[in-house]
mmCIF file of C-alpha atoms in Angstrom:
data_model
loop_
_atom_site.group_PDB
_atom_site.id
_atom_site.type_symbol
_atom_site.label_atom_id
_atom_site.label_comp_id
_atom_site.label_asym_id
_atom_site.label_seq_id
_atom_site.Cartn_x
_atom_site.Cartn_y
_atom_site.Cartn_z
ATOM 1 C CA MET A 196 -12.237 -42.519 -30.771
ATOM 2 C CA ASP A 197 -10.044 -41.393 -34.007
ATOM 3 C CA ARG A 198 -9.910 -37.923 -35.057
ATOM 4 C CA LYS A 199 -12.972 -38.227 -38.270
ATOM 5 C CA ALA A 200 -15.385 -39.550 -35.677
ATOM 6 C CA LEU A 201 -14.626 -37.115 -32.425
ATOM 7 C CA MET A 202 -15.259 -34.822 -35.219
ATOM 8 C CA GLU A 203 -18.300 -35.425 -36.701
ATOM 9 C CA SER A 204 -20.114 -36.109 -33.045
ATOM 10 C CA VAL A 205 -18.681 -32.916 -31.780
ATOM 11 C CA GLN A 206 -20.519 -31.416 -35.013
ATOM 12 C CA ALA A 207 -23.299 -33.353 -34.408
ATOM 13 C CA GLN A 208 -23.625 -31.213 -31.089
ATOM 14 C CA MET A 209 -23.719 -28.057 -32.463
ATOM 15 C CA SER A 210 -24.877 -25.348 -34.746
ATOM 16 C CA SER A 211 -22.990 -25.561 -38.710
ATOM 17 C CA ARG A 212 -22.003 -22.110 -37.837
ATOM 18 C CA ARG A 213 -20.650 -22.840 -34.488
ATOM 19 C CA TRP A 214 -19.007 -26.262 -35.902
ATOM 20 C CA TYR A 215 -17.166 -23.113 -38.694
ATOM 21 C CA HIS A 216 -16.046 -21.138 -35.683
ATOM 22 C CA THR A 217 -13.972 -24.221 -34.659
ATOM 23 C CA GLU A 218 -12.891 -24.455 -37.467
ATOM 24 C CA GLY A 219 -11.353 -21.322 -37.791
ATOM 25 C CA VAL A 220 -9.843 -22.023 -34.147
ATOM 26 C CA MET A 221 -8.098 -25.015 -35.187
ATOM 27 C CA SER A 222 -6.691 -23.009 -37.955
ATOM 28 C CA THR A 223 -5.517 -20.825 -35.422
ATOM 29 C CA ALA A 224 -4.191 -22.192 -33.046
ATOM 30 C CA ALA A 225 -1.799 -24.241 -35.200
ATOM 31 C CA ASP A 226 -0.826 -21.034 -36.758
ATOM 32 C CA LEU A 227 -0.240 -20.409 -33.185
ATOM 33 C CA VAL A 228 1.828 -23.636 -32.186
ATOM 34 C CA LYS A 229 3.600 -22.996 -34.962
ATOM 35 C CA ARG A 230 5.184 -19.765 -34.334
ATOM 36 C CA TYR A 231 5.242 -20.212 -30.552
ATOM 37 C CA GLY A 232 5.678 -24.085 -30.128
ATOM 38 C CA GLY A 233 3.937 -27.044 -28.531
ATOM 39 C CA ASP A 234 2.254 -30.300 -28.878
ATOM 40 C CA PRO A 235 0.081 -29.535 -32.347
ATOM 41 C CA GLU A 236 -1.976 -32.418 -31.434
ATOM 42 C CA GLN A 237 -2.899 -31.836 -28.058
ATOM 43 C CA ALA A 238 -3.678 -28.137 -28.979
ATOM 44 C CA GLU A 239 -6.226 -29.932 -32.226
ATOM 45 C CA LEU A 240 -7.904 -31.524 -29.919
ATOM 46 C CA ALA A 241 -8.372 -29.163 -27.458
ATOM 47 C CA VAL A 242 -9.994 -26.761 -29.529
ATOM 48 C CA ILE A 243 -12.261 -29.763 -31.585
ATOM 49 C CA LEU A 244 -13.442 -29.864 -27.901
ATOM 50 C CA HIS A 245 -13.342 -26.941 -26.870
ATOM 51 C CA ASP A 246 -17.572 -25.299 -27.766
ATOM 52 C CA VAL A 247 -18.688 -29.317 -27.212
ATOM 53 C CA ALA A 248 -20.721 -28.011 -24.707
ATOM 54 C CA LYS A 249 -21.972 -24.430 -25.833
ATOM 55 C CA GLN A 250 -25.068 -25.106 -27.712
ATOM 56 C CA TRP A 251 -26.352 -27.718 -24.654
ATOM 57 C CA PRO A 252 -29.151 -26.361 -22.737
ATOM 58 C CA VAL A 253 -28.613 -24.132 -19.387
ATOM 59 C CA GLU A 254 -29.485 -26.735 -16.716
ATOM 60 C CA LYS A 255 -27.574 -29.129 -18.902
ATOM 61 C CA MET A 256 -24.183 -27.249 -18.670
ATOM 62 C CA ALA A 257 -25.390 -26.167 -14.920
ATOM 63 C CA GLU A 258 -25.547 -29.810 -14.232
ATOM 64 C CA ALA A 259 -22.414 -30.627 -15.562
ATOM 65 C CA ILE A 260 -20.845 -28.431 -13.468
ATOM 66 C CA ARG A 261 -22.285 -29.185 -10.327
ATOM 67 C CA GLU A 262 -20.844 -32.977 -10.794
ATOM 68 C CA GLU A 263 -17.873 -31.276 -11.395
ATOM 69 C CA GLY A 264 -17.775 -29.769 -7.770
ATOM 70 C CA GLU A 265 -14.777 -27.926 -8.296
ATOM 71 C CA TYR A 266 -16.084 -24.856 -9.964
ATOM 72 C CA LEU A 267 -19.182 -24.231 -8.624
ATOM 73 C CA GLU A 268 -18.306 -20.435 -8.340
ATOM 74 C CA VAL A 269 -18.793 -20.227 -11.718
ATOM 75 C CA LEU A 270 -22.635 -20.791 -11.475
ATOM 76 C CA ASP A 271 -22.710 -17.783 -9.959
ATOM 77 C CA HIS A 272 -21.183 -15.686 -13.237
ATOM 78 C CA ASP A 273 -22.136 -14.791 -16.617
ATOM 79 C CA LYS A 274 -24.349 -18.215 -18.054
ATOM 80 C CA GLU A 275 -21.147 -17.139 -20.949
ATOM 81 C CA LEU A 276 -18.395 -18.791 -19.238
ATOM 82 C CA TRP A 277 -20.270 -22.106 -18.644
ATOM 83 C CA HIS A 278 -20.003 -24.160 -21.523
ATOM 84 C CA ALA A 279 -16.126 -23.703 -20.803
ATOM 85 C CA TYR A 280 -16.525 -26.141 -17.966
ATOM 86 C CA ALA A 281 -18.841 -28.123 -18.779
ATOM 87 C CA GLY A 282 -17.279 -28.931 -22.157
ATOM 88 C CA ALA A 283 -14.142 -29.457 -19.971
ATOM 89 C CA TYR A 284 -16.121 -32.307 -18.218
ATOM 90 C CA ALA A 285 -18.049 -33.507 -21.621
ATOM 91 C CA ALA A 286 -14.093 -34.649 -22.950
ATOM 92 C CA ARG A 287 -13.949 -37.046 -20.109
ATOM 93 C CA ARG A 288 -16.656 -38.328 -19.155
ATOM 94 C CA ASP A 289 -17.876 -38.063 -22.924
ATOM 95 C CA TYR A 290 -14.684 -38.775 -25.120
ATOM 96 C CA GLY A 291 -13.083 -40.337 -22.201
ATOM 97 C CA ILE A 292 -9.661 -37.134 -22.487
ATOM 98 C CA THR A 293 -7.760 -38.110 -19.414
ATOM 99 C CA ASP A 294 -4.769 -34.870 -20.265
ATOM 100 C CA PRO A 295 -5.451 -32.849 -18.116
ATOM 101 C CA GLN A 296 -3.902 -29.980 -20.146
ATOM 102 C CA VAL A 297 -6.025 -30.351 -22.609
ATOM 103 C CA LEU A 298 -8.952 -30.475 -20.078
ATOM 104 C CA ASP A 299 -7.754 -26.956 -18.206
ATOM 105 C CA ALA A 300 -7.645 -25.799 -21.710
ATOM 106 C CA ILE A 301 -10.812 -26.770 -22.298
ATOM 107 C CA ARG A 302 -12.610 -25.289 -18.799
ATOM 108 C CA PHE A 303 -10.779 -22.198 -18.532
ATOM 109 C CA HIS A 304 -11.034 -20.994 -22.767
ATOM 110 C CA THR A 305 -13.025 -18.089 -22.108
ATOM 111 C CA SER A 306 -12.199 -16.932 -18.453
ATOM 112 C CA GLY A 307 -8.505 -17.274 -18.823
ATOM 113 C CA ARG A 308 -6.634 -17.439 -15.120
ATOM 114 C CA PRO A 309 -3.598 -16.866 -13.724
ATOM 115 C CA GLY A 310 -0.845 -19.265 -14.559
ATOM 116 C CA MET A 311 -2.387 -20.266 -18.053
ATOM 117 C CA SER A 312 -0.328 -23.267 -19.560
ATOM 118 C CA HIS A 313 1.317 -22.744 -22.809
ATOM 119 C CA LEU A 314 -1.256 -24.547 -24.546
ATOM 120 C CA GLU A 315 -3.983 -22.679 -22.720
ATOM 121 C CA LYS A 316 -2.914 -19.668 -24.112
ATOM 122 C CA ILE A 317 -3.046 -20.980 -27.941
ATOM 123 C CA VAL A 318 -6.091 -22.015 -27.143
ATOM 124 C CA TRP A 319 -7.845 -18.892 -25.510
ATOM 125 C CA LEU A 320 -6.488 -16.807 -27.932
ATOM 126 C CA ALA A 321 -7.296 -18.403 -31.203
ATOM 127 C CA ASP A 322 -10.849 -18.896 -29.819
ATOM 128 C CA LEU A 323 -10.479 -14.963 -29.707
ATOM 129 C CA ILE A 324 -8.697 -14.010 -33.152
ATOM 130 C CA GLU A 325 -10.097 -17.346 -35.253
ATOM 131 C CA PRO A 326 -11.109 -16.102 -39.434
ATOM 132 C CA GLY A 327 -15.006 -15.149 -38.022
ATOM 133 C CA ARG A 328 -14.490 -13.035 -35.169
ATOM 134 C CA SER A 329 -15.508 -9.517 -36.025
ATOM 135 C CA PHE A 330 -15.058 -7.553 -32.862
ATOM 136 C CA PRO A 331 -13.705 -3.639 -33.234
ATOM 137 C CA LEU A 332 -10.389 -4.590 -31.847
ATOM 138 C CA VAL A 333 -10.126 -7.919 -33.402
ATOM 139 C CA SER A 334 -7.370 -6.528 -36.380
ATOM 140 C CA ASP A 335 -4.778 -5.291 -32.984
ATOM 141 C CA ILE A 336 -5.115 -7.868 -31.240
ATOM 142 C CA ARG A 337 -4.343 -10.216 -34.477
ATOM 143 C CA GLU A 338 -1.465 -8.625 -35.163
ATOM 144 C CA LEU A 339 -0.380 -8.426 -31.432
ATOM 145 C CA ALA A 340 0.147 -12.101 -31.984
ATOM 146 C CA GLU A 341 2.285 -12.207 -34.515
ATOM 147 C CA GLN A 342 4.834 -10.669 -32.341
ATOM 148 C CA SER A 343 4.019 -12.052 -28.157
ATOM 149 C CA LEU A 344 1.517 -15.012 -27.270
ATOM 150 C CA GLU A 345 0.970 -12.485 -24.047
ATOM 151 C CA LYS A 346 0.822 -9.111 -25.330
ATOM 152 C CA ALA A 347 -1.803 -10.141 -27.670
ATOM 153 C CA ILE A 348 -4.010 -12.027 -24.948
ATOM 154 C CA LEU A 349 -3.338 -9.073 -22.052
ATOM 155 C CA ALA A 350 -5.414 -7.350 -25.332
ATOM 156 C CA GLY A 351 -7.746 -9.594 -25.831
ATOM 157 C CA LEU A 352 -8.253 -9.718 -21.939
ATOM 158 C CA ASP A 353 -8.462 -5.599 -21.838
ATOM 159 C CA THR A 354 -11.388 -5.656 -24.349
ATOM 160 C CA THR A 355 -13.164 -7.979 -22.955
ATOM 161 C CA ILE A 356 -13.295 -6.311 -19.344
ATOM 162 C CA LEU A 357 -13.900 -2.821 -21.256
ATOM 163 C CA PHE A 358 -16.757 -4.954 -22.761
ATOM 164 C CA LEU A 359 -18.666 -6.286 -19.431
ATOM 165 C CA ILE A 360 -18.062 -2.533 -18.308
ATOM 166 C CA GLU A 361 -19.713 -1.107 -21.370
ATOM 167 C CA LYS A 362 -22.842 -3.320 -20.621
ATOM 168 C CA GLY A 363 -23.239 -2.872 -16.992
ATOM 169 C CA LYS A 364 -22.311 -7.037 -16.764
ATOM 170 C CA ARG A 365 -20.326 -8.318 -13.571
ATOM 171 C CA ILE A 366 -16.064 -9.534 -14.532
ATOM 172 C CA TYR A 367 -15.883 -12.928 -13.467
ATOM 173 C CA PRO A 368 -12.780 -13.086 -11.270
ATOM 174 C CA LEU A 369 -10.175 -15.252 -12.706
ATOM 175 C CA THR A 370 -10.418 -13.095 -15.755
ATOM 176 C CA LEU A 371 -9.099 -9.814 -13.877
ATOM 177 C CA LEU A 372 -6.180 -12.669 -12.213
ATOM 178 C CA ALA A 373 -5.555 -13.139 -15.596
ATOM 179 C CA ARG A 374 -5.129 -9.975 -16.790
ATOM 180 C CA ASN A 375 -2.792 -8.890 -13.299
ATOM 181 C CA ASN A 376 -1.182 -12.098 -13.701
ATOM 182 C CA LEU A 377 0.215 -11.364 -17.394
ATOM 183 C CA ILE A 378 1.404 -7.773 -16.173
ATOM 184 C CA LEU A 379 2.998 -8.728 -13.407
ATOM 185 C CA LYS A 380 4.860 -11.417 -15.484
ATOM 186 C CA GLU A 381 5.445 -9.444 -18.225
ATOM 187 C CA ALA A 382 6.991 -6.660 -15.796
ATOM 188 C CA GLU A 383 9.047 -9.696 -14.059
ATOM 189 C CA ALA A 384 10.040 -10.304 -17.816
ATOM 190 C CA MET B 17 -8.193 14.398 21.439
ATOM 191 C CA ASP B 18 -10.798 16.998 20.286
ATOM 192 C CA ARG B 19 -11.786 18.116 16.614
ATOM 193 C CA LYS B 20 -9.648 21.122 16.364
ATOM 194 C CA ALA B 21 -6.588 18.833 18.604
ATOM 195 C CA LEU B 22 -7.534 16.229 15.890
ATOM 196 C CA MET B 23 -7.431 18.163 12.430
ATOM 197 C CA GLU B 24 -4.009 20.394 13.104
ATOM 198 C CA SER B 25 -2.441 16.829 13.880
ATOM 199 C CA VAL B 26 -3.300 15.066 10.619
ATOM 200 C CA GLN B 27 -2.935 18.160 9.072
ATOM 201 C CA ALA B 28 0.296 18.711 10.312
ATOM 202 C CA GLN B 29 1.206 15.249 8.606
ATOM 203 C CA MET B 30 0.868 16.186 5.256
ATOM 204 C CA SER B 31 1.339 19.367 1.921
ATOM 205 C CA SER B 32 -1.118 22.064 2.369
ATOM 206 C CA ARG B 33 -2.578 20.589 -0.809
ATOM 207 C CA ARG B 34 -3.496 17.880 0.312
ATOM 208 C CA TRP B 35 -5.182 18.994 3.468
ATOM 209 C CA TYR B 36 -7.181 20.977 0.865
ATOM 210 C CA HIS B 37 -8.731 16.955 -0.332
ATOM 211 C CA THR B 38 -9.425 16.334 3.093
ATOM 212 C CA GLU B 39 -11.369 19.263 3.561
ATOM 213 C CA GLY B 40 -13.119 18.804 -0.339
ATOM 214 C CA VAL B 41 -13.773 15.384 0.991
ATOM 215 C CA MET B 42 -15.408 16.540 4.500
ATOM 216 C CA SER B 43 -17.633 19.264 2.621
ATOM 217 C CA THR B 44 -18.988 15.818 0.027
ATOM 218 C CA ALA B 45 -19.254 13.539 2.549
ATOM 219 C CA ALA B 46 -21.347 15.877 4.413
ATOM 220 C CA ASP B 47 -23.734 16.788 1.217
ATOM 221 C CA LEU B 48 -23.823 12.873 1.016
ATOM 222 C CA VAL B 49 -25.026 12.471 4.718
ATOM 223 C CA LYS B 50 -27.308 14.769 4.407
ATOM 224 C CA ARG B 51 -29.431 13.604 1.273
ATOM 225 C CA TYR B 52 -28.482 9.815 2.461
ATOM 226 C CA GLY B 53 -28.654 9.635 6.377
ATOM 227 C CA GLY B 54 -25.423 8.049 8.617
ATOM 228 C CA ASP B 55 -23.798 9.559 11.207
ATOM 229 C CA PRO B 56 -22.798 12.649 10.840
ATOM 230 C CA GLU B 57 -20.043 12.316 13.387
ATOM 231 C CA GLN B 58 -19.052 9.251 12.621
ATOM 232 C CA ALA B 59 -18.088 9.897 8.697
ATOM 233 C CA GLU B 60 -16.602 13.200 9.369
ATOM 234 C CA LEU B 61 -14.357 11.391 11.472
ATOM 235 C CA ALA B 62 -13.217 8.837 9.424
ATOM 236 C CA VAL B 63 -12.652 11.622 6.840
ATOM 237 C CA ILE B 64 -10.627 13.682 8.395
ATOM 238 C CA LEU B 65 -8.377 10.529 8.672
ATOM 239 C CA HIS B 66 -8.715 9.044 5.780
ATOM 240 C CA ASP B 67 -5.411 10.170 4.434
ATOM 241 C CA VAL B 68 -2.876 10.769 7.248
ATOM 242 C CA ALA B 69 -1.117 7.918 6.100
ATOM 243 C CA LYS B 70 -1.182 9.511 2.279
ATOM 244 C CA GLN B 71 2.111 11.401 2.389
ATOM 245 C CA TRP B 72 4.916 8.772 4.523
ATOM 246 C CA PRO B 73 7.453 7.394 3.074
ATOM 247 C CA VAL B 74 6.491 4.584 1.531
ATOM 248 C CA GLU B 75 8.504 1.378 4.306
ATOM 249 C CA LYS B 76 7.035 3.268 6.632
ATOM 250 C CA MET B 77 3.207 2.097 5.112
ATOM 251 C CA ALA B 78 4.203 -1.055 4.650
ATOM 252 C CA GLU B 79 5.740 -1.705 8.396
ATOM 253 C CA ALA B 80 2.294 -0.719 8.972
ATOM 254 C CA ILE B 81 0.828 -3.157 6.821
ATOM 255 C CA ARG B 82 3.468 -5.499 8.113
ATOM 256 C CA GLU B 83 2.545 -4.992 11.778
ATOM 257 C CA GLU B 84 -1.664 -4.787 11.326
ATOM 258 C CA GLY B 85 -0.915 -7.877 9.399
ATOM 259 C CA GLU B 86 -4.787 -8.618 8.596
ATOM 260 C CA TYR B 87 -3.693 -6.953 4.506
ATOM 261 C CA LEU B 88 -0.795 -8.455 3.531
ATOM 262 C CA GLU B 89 -1.818 -8.857 0.400
ATOM 263 C CA VAL B 90 -2.174 -5.230 -0.515
ATOM 264 C CA LEU B 91 1.669 -5.026 -0.192
ATOM 265 C CA ASP B 92 1.576 -6.922 -3.893
ATOM 266 C CA HIS B 93 -0.370 -4.761 -5.261
ATOM 267 C CA ASP B 94 -0.289 -0.591 -5.909
ATOM 268 C CA LYS B 95 1.481 1.684 -3.785
ATOM 269 C CA GLU B 96 -1.547 4.036 -4.743
ATOM 270 C CA LEU B 97 -3.483 1.645 -2.514
ATOM 271 C CA TRP B 98 -1.131 1.428 0.549
ATOM 272 C CA HIS B 99 -2.113 4.784 2.629
ATOM 273 C CA ALA B 100 -5.290 4.031 3.461
ATOM 274 C CA TYR B 101 -4.383 0.778 4.946
ATOM 275 C CA ALA B 102 -1.893 2.130 7.380
ATOM 276 C CA GLY B 103 -3.959 5.342 7.276
ATOM 277 C CA ALA B 104 -6.057 3.535 9.528
ATOM 278 C CA TYR B 105 -3.291 1.543 11.251
ATOM 279 C CA ALA B 106 -2.014 4.970 11.797
ATOM 280 C CA ALA B 107 -6.122 6.227 13.319
ATOM 281 C CA ARG B 108 -6.358 2.949 15.572
ATOM 282 C CA ARG B 109 -2.425 3.250 17.083
ATOM 283 C CA ASP B 110 -1.904 6.813 16.598
ATOM 284 C CA TYR B 111 -5.628 8.948 17.221
ATOM 285 C CA GLY B 112 -6.347 5.911 19.711
ATOM 286 C CA ILE B 113 -10.591 5.179 16.931
ATOM 287 C CA THR B 114 -11.630 2.127 18.223
ATOM 288 C CA ASP B 115 -14.604 2.271 16.094
ATOM 289 C CA PRO B 116 -14.271 -1.009 13.465
ATOM 290 C CA GLN B 117 -16.853 0.802 10.914
ATOM 291 C CA VAL B 118 -14.840 4.330 10.882
ATOM 292 C CA LEU B 119 -11.362 2.007 10.572
ATOM 293 C CA ASP B 120 -12.812 0.025 7.628
ATOM 294 C CA ALA B 121 -13.896 3.080 6.235
ATOM 295 C CA ILE B 122 -10.912 4.526 6.291
ATOM 296 C CA ARG B 123 -9.210 1.309 4.294
ATOM 297 C CA PHE B 124 -10.932 0.736 2.063
ATOM 298 C CA HIS B 125 -11.595 4.340 1.146
ATOM 299 C CA THR B 126 -8.878 3.669 -1.858
ATOM 300 C CA SER B 127 -9.615 0.112 -2.845
ATOM 301 C CA GLY B 128 -13.049 -0.076 -2.161
ATOM 302 C CA ARG B 129 -14.752 -4.080 -1.179
ATOM 303 C CA PRO B 130 -17.822 -6.128 -1.992
ATOM 304 C CA GLY B 131 -20.669 -5.612 0.893
ATOM 305 C CA MET B 132 -19.337 -1.871 1.845
ATOM 306 C CA SER B 133 -21.190 -0.499 5.105
ATOM 307 C CA HIS B 134 -23.179 2.710 4.214
ATOM 308 C CA LEU B 135 -20.321 4.358 6.380
ATOM 309 C CA GLU B 136 -17.783 3.330 3.765
ATOM 310 C CA LYS B 137 -19.743 4.211 1.102
ATOM 311 C CA ILE B 138 -19.976 7.346 1.682
ATOM 312 C CA VAL B 139 -16.109 8.110 2.161
ATOM 313 C CA TRP B 140 -15.706 6.410 -0.983
ATOM 314 C CA LEU B 141 -17.123 8.374 -3.268
ATOM 315 C CA ALA B 142 -17.112 11.426 -1.238
ATOM 316 C CA ASP B 143 -13.015 11.053 -2.201
ATOM 317 C CA LEU B 144 -14.014 10.142 -5.753
ATOM 318 C CA ILE B 145 -15.448 13.609 -6.565
ATOM 319 C CA GLU B 146 -14.655 16.607 -3.544
ATOM 320 C CA PRO B 147 -15.063 19.487 -5.650
ATOM 321 C CA GLY B 148 -10.773 19.760 -6.092
ATOM 322 C CA ARG B 149 -11.017 16.703 -8.154
ATOM 323 C CA SER B 150 -10.886 17.082 -12.024
ATOM 324 C CA PHE B 151 -10.853 13.720 -13.758
ATOM 325 C CA PRO B 152 -12.300 13.224 -17.077
ATOM 326 C CA LEU B 153 -16.463 11.849 -16.324
ATOM 327 C CA VAL B 154 -15.672 13.554 -12.359
ATOM 328 C CA SER B 155 -19.392 15.495 -13.633
ATOM 329 C CA ASP B 156 -21.507 12.827 -14.639
ATOM 330 C CA ILE B 157 -20.580 11.175 -11.347
ATOM 331 C CA ARG B 158 -21.337 13.907 -9.211
ATOM 332 C CA GLU B 159 -24.332 14.322 -11.486
ATOM 333 C CA LEU B 160 -25.377 10.333 -10.513
ATOM 334 C CA ALA B 161 -23.943 11.210 -6.525
ATOM 335 C CA GLU B 162 -27.625 13.687 -6.396
ATOM 336 C CA GLN B 163 -29.745 10.378 -7.930
ATOM 337 C CA SER B 164 -28.175 6.805 -6.916
ATOM 338 C CA LEU B 165 -24.828 6.693 -4.112
ATOM 339 C CA GLU B 166 -24.840 3.226 -5.557
ATOM 340 C CA LYS B 167 -24.886 4.199 -9.226
ATOM 341 C CA ALA B 168 -22.688 6.947 -7.823
ATOM 342 C CA ILE B 169 -19.729 4.377 -6.922
ATOM 343 C CA LEU B 170 -20.310 2.016 -9.721
ATOM 344 C CA ALA B 171 -19.478 4.552 -12.214
ATOM 345 C CA GLY B 172 -16.894 6.313 -10.074
ATOM 346 C CA LEU B 173 -15.371 2.190 -9.893
ATOM 347 C CA ASP B 174 -15.823 1.760 -13.819
ATOM 348 C CA THR B 175 -13.865 4.937 -14.281
ATOM 349 C CA THR B 176 -11.016 3.555 -11.718
ATOM 350 C CA ILE B 177 -10.730 -0.025 -13.637
ATOM 351 C CA LEU B 178 -10.732 2.009 -16.837
ATOM 352 C CA PHE B 179 -7.865 4.150 -16.045
ATOM 353 C CA LEU B 180 -5.554 1.057 -14.612
ATOM 354 C CA ILE B 181 -5.977 -0.704 -18.314
ATOM 355 C CA GLU B 182 -5.672 2.677 -19.685
ATOM 356 C CA LYS B 183 -1.916 2.793 -18.120
ATOM 357 C CA GLY B 184 -1.773 -1.182 -18.183
ATOM 358 C CA LYS B 185 -2.222 -1.236 -14.373
ATOM 359 C CA ARG B 186 -2.966 -4.181 -12.170
ATOM 360 C CA ILE B 187 -6.824 -3.772 -11.012
ATOM 361 C CA TYR B 188 -7.077 -4.746 -7.396
ATOM 362 C CA PRO B 189 -9.078 -7.688 -6.546
ATOM 363 C CA LEU B 190 -10.969 -6.290 -3.608
ATOM 364 C CA THR B 191 -11.801 -3.213 -6.962
ATOM 365 C CA LEU B 192 -13.286 -5.286 -9.155
ATOM 366 C CA LEU B 193 -15.337 -7.314 -6.747
ATOM 367 C CA ALA B 194 -16.558 -4.241 -5.489
ATOM 368 C CA ARG B 195 -17.971 -3.807 -8.273
ATOM 369 C CA ASN B 196 -19.541 -7.037 -9.326
ATOM 370 C CA ASN B 197 -21.161 -7.015 -5.682
ATOM 371 C CA LEU B 198 -22.451 -3.823 -6.278
ATOM 372 C CA ILE B 199 -23.964 -4.583 -9.788
ATOM 373 C CA LEU B 200 -25.667 -8.014 -8.270
ATOM 374 C CA LYS B 201 -27.582 -5.835 -5.472
ATOM 375 C CA GLU B 202 -28.730 -3.538 -8.126
ATOM 376 C CA ALA B 203 -29.645 -6.227 -10.371
ATOM 377 C CA GLU B 204 -31.518 -7.531 -7.021
ATOM 378 C CA ALA B 205 -32.976 -4.570 -5.610
#
């Protein structure tokens, strides 16, 4: 499937607002690749597909995660996380993506994880700060993103955790481990 | 060793300020047991010993944790957590405590953990809110402690996590899992 057909097929599975978000992430990820390096085509592919399952019915997401079989623990956590794991499944099964780096960048684009690859970092951060986002600290994180990928992600993870605490919601352990891991690496650097 | 001799022996291993804290925890734990039930003697024993290793040299704490061998991962985390694990070791080896509930209450009195026992909850909370404590939200948590052990602990865990985020420090995974577990149980209740 060429780029245009892929984009049309993904776009057909979501609202125009959600697709508009994906376009924002594409542009931000391209900027981050220019600044920090990486393969622009690989990043673009992961970004086009990152939210492909976002508007699937919840039961369809759960089925995809169960069929993958490897990340079942996410089913015990917030449904907000499911679309990323279901998205990796869709990328592989429906779009024939085999590049494990692209699949992981889709899979961990919401939760994060310790030891994220460069591509995973680009997609995670671009998703958080694309121009359509408007949460309280987004401008601070955008500024940090011009200095350091890792510092910006750390600030983003902090914001995510603070938000969940404020809402009294559980925090996905991988998200915490992602934060711990970045702090440790920054301290070692 | 009788109660008096135990208290003197523990007191001898710490500053008067630290022992004053332990006395505060004893009184708060006794109040919590009156309100929420539990064995007052078991709680008192755990409290007397909870900080026995607090002022040990760091290397002595590390050695105790290595000798216990079961909780080595704590050595990769903040030294503030070590005294609790070293304290459980001291309670068993130096004071002949064999009650696993008392040892766990000492061991997890700082980190917390998912599925804390009633005794662990009493000691964890009493340690946080004893009269000598004076962090910003302590009076709110003291009020909550008159309504619900679990709600007070949850607020305490939130405060701990927020403090660590503010300081840019890593969060011990058990602390997060303790919080997630309480939220899940409150939702099921």
